[in-house]
Amino acid sequence: MSPTMVTLSEGNWNAWDEYIFPHLNVLGCWECVNPGWDRPITGNPQDAAERKELREWSKAQGAALGAILESIDGPNKRLVKDKDAKDAYALLKTTHNQSNAARQFQLFQQILSIHQTPQETLPAYFQRIEAACDDLQASFTTATTHLTLLDMLATFIALTNVQDDDQNERFTQIITTGGTLTRTEVATQFRAEQLRRETMATAKEAGL
């Protein structure tokens, strides 16, 4: 029995990915997506066996691509137009995982910013923390490791504890909305921003 259909749209990649994998397995065509199933015959089939093999391949490809297309919204359909099942899935994954990075960082920020409010009971306070943790957990794939969480912690500390001024406020806004939030990418942006500031300061001193 196939799972209840989830329609891929902005912000729900993980839910859709958890739906499409078992659904394509039920249809017997997941291999068209991973590892991918290339056309078995180049040119025209020469005998009955080759014709049968080509029909099976074509049927599986059609089922896989059809299942993907029926479970994504209009903008995503346009995004994967003219793609086969493997390339369509790969493009959707790349597109939506990039947007998820910013969303996950926002969820991580929410957890670390929760404080008990006046008159709030301890259980109610902790329930808010648990709800925020559940939201963050739901945004992760099964491949998430402790390194992912350390990256997020390093990024959060770096962006939260910079000196409070207008320059840094604009800079952190750019980073947190850009979807590039791994530790390596943030370090690269920090170096580029510092170089930009030093170049502007030098130019200003020189009267340029």
PDB file of C-alpha atoms in Angstrom:
ATOM      1  CA  MET A   1       0.000   0.000   0.000  1.00  0.00           C
ATOM      2  CA  SER A   2       1.405   3.392  -1.018  1.00  0.00           C
ATOM      3  CA  PRO A   3       1.757   6.109   1.653  1.00  0.00           C
ATOM      4  CA  THR A   4      -0.520   9.160   1.691  1.00  0.00           C
ATOM      5  CA  MET A   5       0.665  11.560  -0.988  1.00  0.00           C
ATOM      6  CA  VAL A   6       2.648  14.638   0.021  1.00  0.00           C
ATOM      7  CA  THR A   7       2.902  17.498  -2.483  1.00  0.00           C
ATOM      8  CA  LEU A   8       6.346  19.070  -2.630  1.00  0.00           C
ATOM      9  CA  SER A   9       6.327  22.834  -2.187  1.00  0.00           C
ATOM     10  CA  GLU A  10       8.508  25.398  -0.448  1.00  0.00           C
ATOM     11  CA  GLY A  11       9.752  24.190   2.937  1.00  0.00           C
ATOM     12  CA  ASN A  12       8.590  20.567   3.059  1.00  0.00           C
ATOM     13  CA  TRP A  13      11.382  18.680   1.306  1.00  0.00           C
ATOM     14  CA  ASN A  14      11.948  16.197   4.113  1.00  0.00           C
ATOM     15  CA  ALA A  15       8.274  15.233   4.347  1.00  0.00           C
ATOM     16  CA  TRP A  16       8.111  14.785   0.571  1.00  0.00           C
ATOM     17  CA  ASP A  17      11.360  12.819   0.448  1.00  0.00           C
ATOM     18  CA  GLU A  18      10.040  10.463   3.127  1.00  0.00           C
ATOM     19  CA  TYR A  19       6.917   9.986   0.998  1.00  0.00           C
ATOM     20  CA  ILE A  20       8.470   9.532  -2.451  1.00  0.00           C
ATOM     21  CA  PHE A  21      11.039   6.879  -1.505  1.00  0.00           C
ATOM     22  CA  PRO A  22       8.575   4.207  -0.288  1.00  0.00           C
ATOM     23  CA  HIS A  23       6.064   5.205  -2.976  1.00  0.00           C
ATOM     24  CA  LEU A  24       8.542   4.566  -5.795  1.00  0.00           C
ATOM     25  CA  ASN A  25       9.576   1.336  -4.094  1.00  0.00           C
ATOM     26  CA  VAL A  26       5.954   0.180  -4.078  1.00  0.00           C
ATOM     27  CA  LEU A  27       5.774   0.997  -7.787  1.00  0.00           C
ATOM     28  CA  GLY A  28       9.012  -0.930  -8.322  1.00  0.00           C
ATOM     29  CA  CYS A  29      10.844   1.970  -9.948  1.00  0.00           C
ATOM     30  CA  TRP A  30      13.066   3.559  -7.272  1.00  0.00           C
ATOM     31  CA  GLU A  31      16.112   2.311  -9.181  1.00  0.00           C
ATOM     32  CA  CYS A  32      15.240   4.805 -11.923  1.00  0.00           C
ATOM     33  CA  VAL A  33      16.095   7.521  -9.376  1.00  0.00           C
ATOM     34  CA  ASN A  34      18.853   5.866  -7.383  1.00  0.00           C
ATOM     35  CA  PRO A  35      21.287   4.728  -8.694  1.00  0.00           C
ATOM     36  CA  GLY A  36      19.556   5.537 -11.994  1.00  0.00           C
ATOM     37  CA  TRP A  37      18.637   3.228 -14.848  1.00  0.00           C
ATOM     38  CA  ASP A  38      20.074   4.144 -18.224  1.00  0.00           C
ATOM     39  CA  ARG A  39      18.393   3.129 -21.460  1.00  0.00           C
ATOM     40  CA  PRO A  40      19.466  -0.505 -21.873  1.00  0.00           C
ATOM     41  CA  ILE A  41      19.717  -0.460 -25.665  1.00  0.00           C
ATOM     42  CA  THR A  42      21.185   2.111 -28.020  1.00  0.00           C
ATOM     43  CA  GLY A  43      19.332   2.325 -31.274  1.00  0.00           C
ATOM     44  CA  ASN A  44      16.449   0.056 -32.210  1.00  0.00           C
ATOM     45  CA  PRO A  45      15.921  -3.329 -30.503  1.00  0.00           C
ATOM     46  CA  GLN A  46      17.030  -6.256 -32.624  1.00  0.00           C
ATOM     47  CA  ASP A  47      14.928  -9.098 -31.214  1.00  0.00           C
ATOM     48  CA  ALA A  48      12.061  -9.936 -28.845  1.00  0.00           C
ATOM     49  CA  ALA A  49      14.291 -10.010 -25.781  1.00  0.00           C
ATOM     50  CA  GLU A  50      15.616  -6.525 -26.451  1.00  0.00           C
ATOM     51  CA  ARG A  51      12.117  -5.220 -27.169  1.00  0.00           C
ATOM     52  CA  LYS A  52      10.914  -6.634 -23.848  1.00  0.00           C
ATOM     53  CA  GLU A  53      13.851  -5.106 -21.983  1.00  0.00           C
ATOM     54  CA  LEU A  54      13.210  -1.728 -23.576  1.00  0.00           C
ATOM     55  CA  ARG A  55       9.494  -1.878 -22.696  1.00  0.00           C
ATOM     56  CA  GLU A  56      10.292  -2.658 -19.053  1.00  0.00           C
ATOM     57  CA  TRP A  57      12.760   0.209 -18.884  1.00  0.00           C
ATOM     58  CA  SER A  58      10.321   2.638 -20.511  1.00  0.00           C
ATOM     59  CA  LYS A  59       7.490   1.537 -18.206  1.00  0.00           C
ATOM     60  CA  ALA A  60       9.624   1.990 -15.077  1.00  0.00           C
ATOM     61  CA  GLN A  61      10.904   5.390 -16.211  1.00  0.00           C
ATOM     62  CA  GLY A  62       7.373   6.560 -16.941  1.00  0.00           C
ATOM     63  CA  ALA A  63       6.110   5.361 -13.568  1.00  0.00           C
ATOM     64  CA  ALA A  64       8.961   7.038 -11.662  1.00  0.00           C
ATOM     65  CA  LEU A  65       8.710  10.366 -13.452  1.00  0.00           C
ATOM     66  CA  GLY A  66       4.912  10.295 -13.301  1.00  0.00           C
ATOM     67  CA  ALA A  67       4.947   9.694  -9.540  1.00  0.00           C
ATOM     68  CA  ILE A  68       7.347  12.594  -9.045  1.00  0.00           C
ATOM     69  CA  LEU A  69       5.386  14.992 -11.238  1.00  0.00           C
ATOM     70  CA  GLU A  70       2.030  14.198  -9.660  1.00  0.00           C
ATOM     71  CA  SER A  71       3.416  14.948  -6.182  1.00  0.00           C
ATOM     72  CA  ILE A  72       5.077  18.334  -6.782  1.00  0.00           C
ATOM     73  CA  ASP A  73       3.530  21.775  -7.176  1.00  0.00           C
ATOM     74  CA  GLY A  74       3.465  23.956 -10.284  1.00  0.00           C
ATOM     75  CA  PRO A  75       6.750  25.824  -9.788  1.00  0.00           C
ATOM     76  CA  ASN A  76       8.573  22.540  -9.205  1.00  0.00           C
ATOM     77  CA  LYS A  77       6.995  21.007 -12.315  1.00  0.00           C
ATOM     78  CA  ARG A  78       8.379  23.897 -14.332  1.00  0.00           C
ATOM     79  CA  LEU A  79      11.751  23.468 -12.642  1.00  0.00           C
ATOM     80  CA  VAL A  80      12.119  19.825 -13.749  1.00  0.00           C
ATOM     81  CA  LYS A  81      10.523  20.185 -17.179  1.00  0.00           C
ATOM     82  CA  ASP A  82      12.106  17.807 -19.739  1.00  0.00           C
ATOM     83  CA  LYS A  83      14.122  15.984 -17.028  1.00  0.00           C
ATOM     84  CA  ASP A  84      14.086  12.224 -16.540  1.00  0.00           C
ATOM     85  CA  ALA A  85      13.268  10.755 -13.114  1.00  0.00           C
ATOM     86  CA  LYS A  86      16.867  10.670 -11.851  1.00  0.00           C
ATOM     87  CA  ASP A  87      17.729  14.214 -12.940  1.00  0.00           C
ATOM     88  CA  ALA A  88      14.372  15.580 -11.733  1.00  0.00           C
ATOM     89  CA  TYR A  89      14.869  14.127  -8.255  1.00  0.00           C
ATOM     90  CA  ALA A  90      18.477  15.355  -8.083  1.00  0.00           C
ATOM     91  CA  LEU A  91      17.488  18.892  -9.098  1.00  0.00           C
ATOM     92  CA  LEU A  92      14.630  18.997  -6.598  1.00  0.00           C
ATOM     93  CA  LYS A  93      16.925  17.760  -3.839  1.00  0.00           C
ATOM     94  CA  THR A  94      19.591  20.346  -4.593  1.00  0.00           C
ATOM     95  CA  THR A  95      17.057  23.176  -4.802  1.00  0.00           C
ATOM     96  CA  HIS A  96      15.128  22.380  -1.648  1.00  0.00           C
ATOM     97  CA  ASN A  97      18.055  21.325   0.534  1.00  0.00           C
ATOM     98  CA  GLN A  98      19.613  24.742  -0.071  1.00  0.00           C
ATOM     99  CA  SER A  99      16.488  26.475   1.162  1.00  0.00           C
ATOM    100  CA  ASN A 100      16.255  24.074   4.103  1.00  0.00           C
ATOM    101  CA  ALA A 101      19.669  25.190   5.379  1.00  0.00           C
ATOM    102  CA  ALA A 102      18.375  28.655   6.224  1.00  0.00           C
ATOM    103  CA  ARG A 103      15.188  27.202   7.706  1.00  0.00           C
ATOM    104  CA  GLN A 104      17.139  24.787   9.927  1.00  0.00           C
ATOM    105  CA  PHE A 105      19.344  27.585  11.177  1.00  0.00           C
ATOM    106  CA  GLN A 106      16.275  29.634  12.064  1.00  0.00           C
ATOM    107  CA  LEU A 107      14.844  26.690  14.003  1.00  0.00           C
ATOM    108  CA  PHE A 108      18.164  26.253  15.803  1.00  0.00           C
ATOM    109  CA  GLN A 109      18.140  29.936  16.723  1.00  0.00           C
ATOM    110  CA  GLN A 110      14.641  29.600  18.103  1.00  0.00           C
ATOM    111  CA  ILE A 111      15.688  26.811  20.463  1.00  0.00           C
ATOM    112  CA  LEU A 112      18.640  28.732  21.858  1.00  0.00           C
ATOM    113  CA  SER A 113      16.628  31.926  22.267  1.00  0.00           C
ATOM    114  CA  ILE A 114      13.830  30.412  24.380  1.00  0.00           C
ATOM    115  CA  HIS A 115      13.652  31.841  27.901  1.00  0.00           C
ATOM    116  CA  GLN A 116      11.102  31.323  30.635  1.00  0.00           C
ATOM    117  CA  THR A 117       8.678  34.234  30.741  1.00  0.00           C
ATOM    118  CA  PRO A 118       7.239  35.799  33.909  1.00  0.00           C
ATOM    119  CA  GLN A 119       4.403  33.700  35.365  1.00  0.00           C
ATOM    120  CA  GLU A 120       5.180  30.816  32.969  1.00  0.00           C
ATOM    121  CA  THR A 121       5.201  27.426  34.676  1.00  0.00           C
ATOM    122  CA  LEU A 122       8.251  25.191  34.358  1.00  0.00           C
ATOM    123  CA  PRO A 123       6.346  22.479  32.420  1.00  0.00           C
ATOM    124  CA  ALA A 124       4.959  25.070  29.983  1.00  0.00           C
ATOM    125  CA  TYR A 125       8.441  26.518  29.511  1.00  0.00           C
ATOM    126  CA  PHE A 126       9.916  23.103  28.782  1.00  0.00           C
ATOM    127  CA  GLN A 127       7.054  22.213  26.427  1.00  0.00           C
ATOM    128  CA  ARG A 128       8.016  25.186  24.260  1.00  0.00           C
ATOM    129  CA  ILE A 129      11.591  23.903  24.123  1.00  0.00           C
ATOM    130  CA  GLU A 130      10.410  20.400  23.208  1.00  0.00           C
ATOM    131  CA  ALA A 131       8.145  21.737  20.455  1.00  0.00           C
ATOM    132  CA  ALA A 132      11.015  23.744  18.969  1.00  0.00           C
ATOM    133  CA  CYS A 133      13.307  20.691  19.130  1.00  0.00           C
ATOM    134  CA  ASP A 134      10.672  18.582  17.382  1.00  0.00           C
ATOM    135  CA  ASP A 135      10.454  21.136  14.572  1.00  0.00           C
ATOM    136  CA  LEU A 136      14.227  21.094  14.139  1.00  0.00           C
ATOM    137  CA  GLN A 137      14.385  17.299  14.205  1.00  0.00           C
ATOM    138  CA  ALA A 138      11.667  17.075  11.538  1.00  0.00           C
ATOM    139  CA  SER A 139      13.752  19.283   9.241  1.00  0.00           C
ATOM    140  CA  PHE A 140      16.698  16.883   9.214  1.00  0.00           C
ATOM    141  CA  THR A 141      17.268  13.936   6.929  1.00  0.00           C
ATOM    142  CA  THR A 142      18.381  10.566   8.285  1.00  0.00           C
ATOM    143  CA  ALA A 143      21.910  11.424   7.158  1.00  0.00           C
ATOM    144  CA  THR A 144      22.257  14.181   9.757  1.00  0.00           C
ATOM    145  CA  THR A 145      25.258  13.683  12.055  1.00  0.00           C
ATOM    146  CA  HIS A 146      26.744  15.346  15.109  1.00  0.00           C
ATOM    147  CA  LEU A 147      28.964  17.300  12.697  1.00  0.00           C
ATOM    148  CA  THR A 148      25.871  18.975  11.259  1.00  0.00           C
ATOM    149  CA  LEU A 149      24.827  20.091  14.723  1.00  0.00           C
ATOM    150  CA  LEU A 150      28.345  21.323  15.532  1.00  0.00           C
ATOM    151  CA  ASP A 151      28.333  23.333  12.308  1.00  0.00           C
ATOM    152  CA  MET A 152      25.057  24.924  13.320  1.00  0.00           C
ATOM    153  CA  LEU A 153      26.335  25.651  16.834  1.00  0.00           C
ATOM    154  CA  ALA A 154      29.517  27.272  15.501  1.00  0.00           C
ATOM    155  CA  THR A 155      27.494  29.337  13.046  1.00  0.00           C
ATOM    156  CA  PHE A 156      24.979  30.417  15.672  1.00  0.00           C
ATOM    157  CA  ILE A 157      27.688  31.546  18.100  1.00  0.00           C
ATOM    158  CA  ALA A 158      29.614  33.342  15.349  1.00  0.00           C
ATOM    159  CA  LEU A 159      26.589  35.278  14.139  1.00  0.00           C
ATOM    160  CA  THR A 160      25.008  35.918  17.531  1.00  0.00           C
ATOM    161  CA  ASN A 161      28.111  37.134  19.344  1.00  0.00           C
ATOM    162  CA  VAL A 162      29.601  39.496  16.777  1.00  0.00           C
ATOM    163  CA  GLN A 163      29.855  43.110  17.840  1.00  0.00           C
ATOM    164  CA  ASP A 164      26.457  44.767  17.799  1.00  0.00           C
ATOM    165  CA  ASP A 165      26.646  47.428  15.077  1.00  0.00           C
ATOM    166  CA  ASP A 166      24.948  48.302  11.789  1.00  0.00           C
ATOM    167  CA  GLN A 167      27.607  46.697   9.616  1.00  0.00           C
ATOM    168  CA  ASN A 168      27.388  43.363  11.364  1.00  0.00           C
ATOM    169  CA  GLU A 169      23.603  43.469  11.488  1.00  0.00           C
ATOM    170  CA  ARG A 170      23.394  43.850   7.702  1.00  0.00           C
ATOM    171  CA  PHE A 171      26.053  41.181   7.208  1.00  0.00           C
ATOM    172  CA  THR A 172      24.351  38.580   9.414  1.00  0.00           C
ATOM    173  CA  GLN A 173      21.017  39.224   7.699  1.00  0.00           C
ATOM    174  CA  ILE A 174      22.606  38.475   4.335  1.00  0.00           C
ATOM    175  CA  ILE A 175      24.134  35.226   5.590  1.00  0.00           C
ATOM    176  CA  THR A 176      21.063  33.909   7.371  1.00  0.00           C
ATOM    177  CA  THR A 177      18.825  34.457   4.346  1.00  0.00           C
ATOM    178  CA  GLY A 178      21.310  33.134   1.796  1.00  0.00           C
ATOM    179  CA  GLY A 179      21.061  29.423   2.597  1.00  0.00           C
ATOM    180  CA  THR A 180      24.865  29.005   2.908  1.00  0.00           C
ATOM    181  CA  LEU A 181      25.183  28.062   6.542  1.00  0.00           C
ATOM    182  CA  THR A 182      27.796  25.343   6.897  1.00  0.00           C
ATOM    183  CA  ARG A 183      30.797  26.178   9.052  1.00  0.00           C
ATOM    184  CA  THR A 184      33.122  26.243   6.021  1.00  0.00           C
ATOM    185  CA  GLU A 185      30.828  28.521   4.021  1.00  0.00           C
ATOM    186  CA  VAL A 186      30.350  30.929   6.928  1.00  0.00           C
ATOM    187  CA  ALA A 187      34.118  31.077   7.471  1.00  0.00           C
ATOM    188  CA  THR A 188      34.551  31.897   3.783  1.00  0.00           C
ATOM    189  CA  GLN A 189      31.961  34.684   3.996  1.00  0.00           C
ATOM    190  CA  PHE A 190      33.604  36.093   7.129  1.00  0.00           C
ATOM    191  CA  ARG A 191      36.970  36.300   5.344  1.00  0.00           C
ATOM    192  CA  ALA A 192      35.414  37.892   2.258  1.00  0.00           C
ATOM    193  CA  GLU A 193      33.537  40.445   4.353  1.00  0.00           C
ATOM    194  CA  GLN A 194      36.648  41.341   6.331  1.00  0.00           C
ATOM    195  CA  LEU A 195      38.619  41.815   3.121  1.00  0.00           C
ATOM    196  CA  ARG A 196      35.837  44.025   1.749  1.00  0.00           C
ATOM    197  CA  ARG A 197      35.862  46.203   4.866  1.00  0.00           C
ATOM    198  CA  GLU A 198      39.644  46.538   4.888  1.00  0.00           C
ATOM    199  CA  THR A 199      39.684  47.451   1.181  1.00  0.00           C
ATOM    200  CA  MET A 200      37.025  50.117   1.733  1.00  0.00           C
ATOM    201  CA  ALA A 201      38.918  51.513   4.729  1.00  0.00           C
ATOM    202  CA  THR A 202      42.131  51.699   2.724  1.00  0.00           C
ATOM    203  CA  ALA A 203      40.370  53.409  -0.157  1.00  0.00           C
ATOM    204  CA  LYS A 204      38.773  55.903   2.235  1.00  0.00           C
ATOM    205  CA  GLU A 205      42.132  56.746   3.820  1.00  0.00           C
ATOM    206  CA  ALA A 206      43.607  57.286   0.379  1.00  0.00           C
ATOM    207  CA  GLY A 207      40.764  59.620  -0.497  1.00  0.00           C
ATOM    208  CA  LEU A 208      39.491  57.449  -3.322  1.00  0.00           C
TER     209      LEU A 208
END
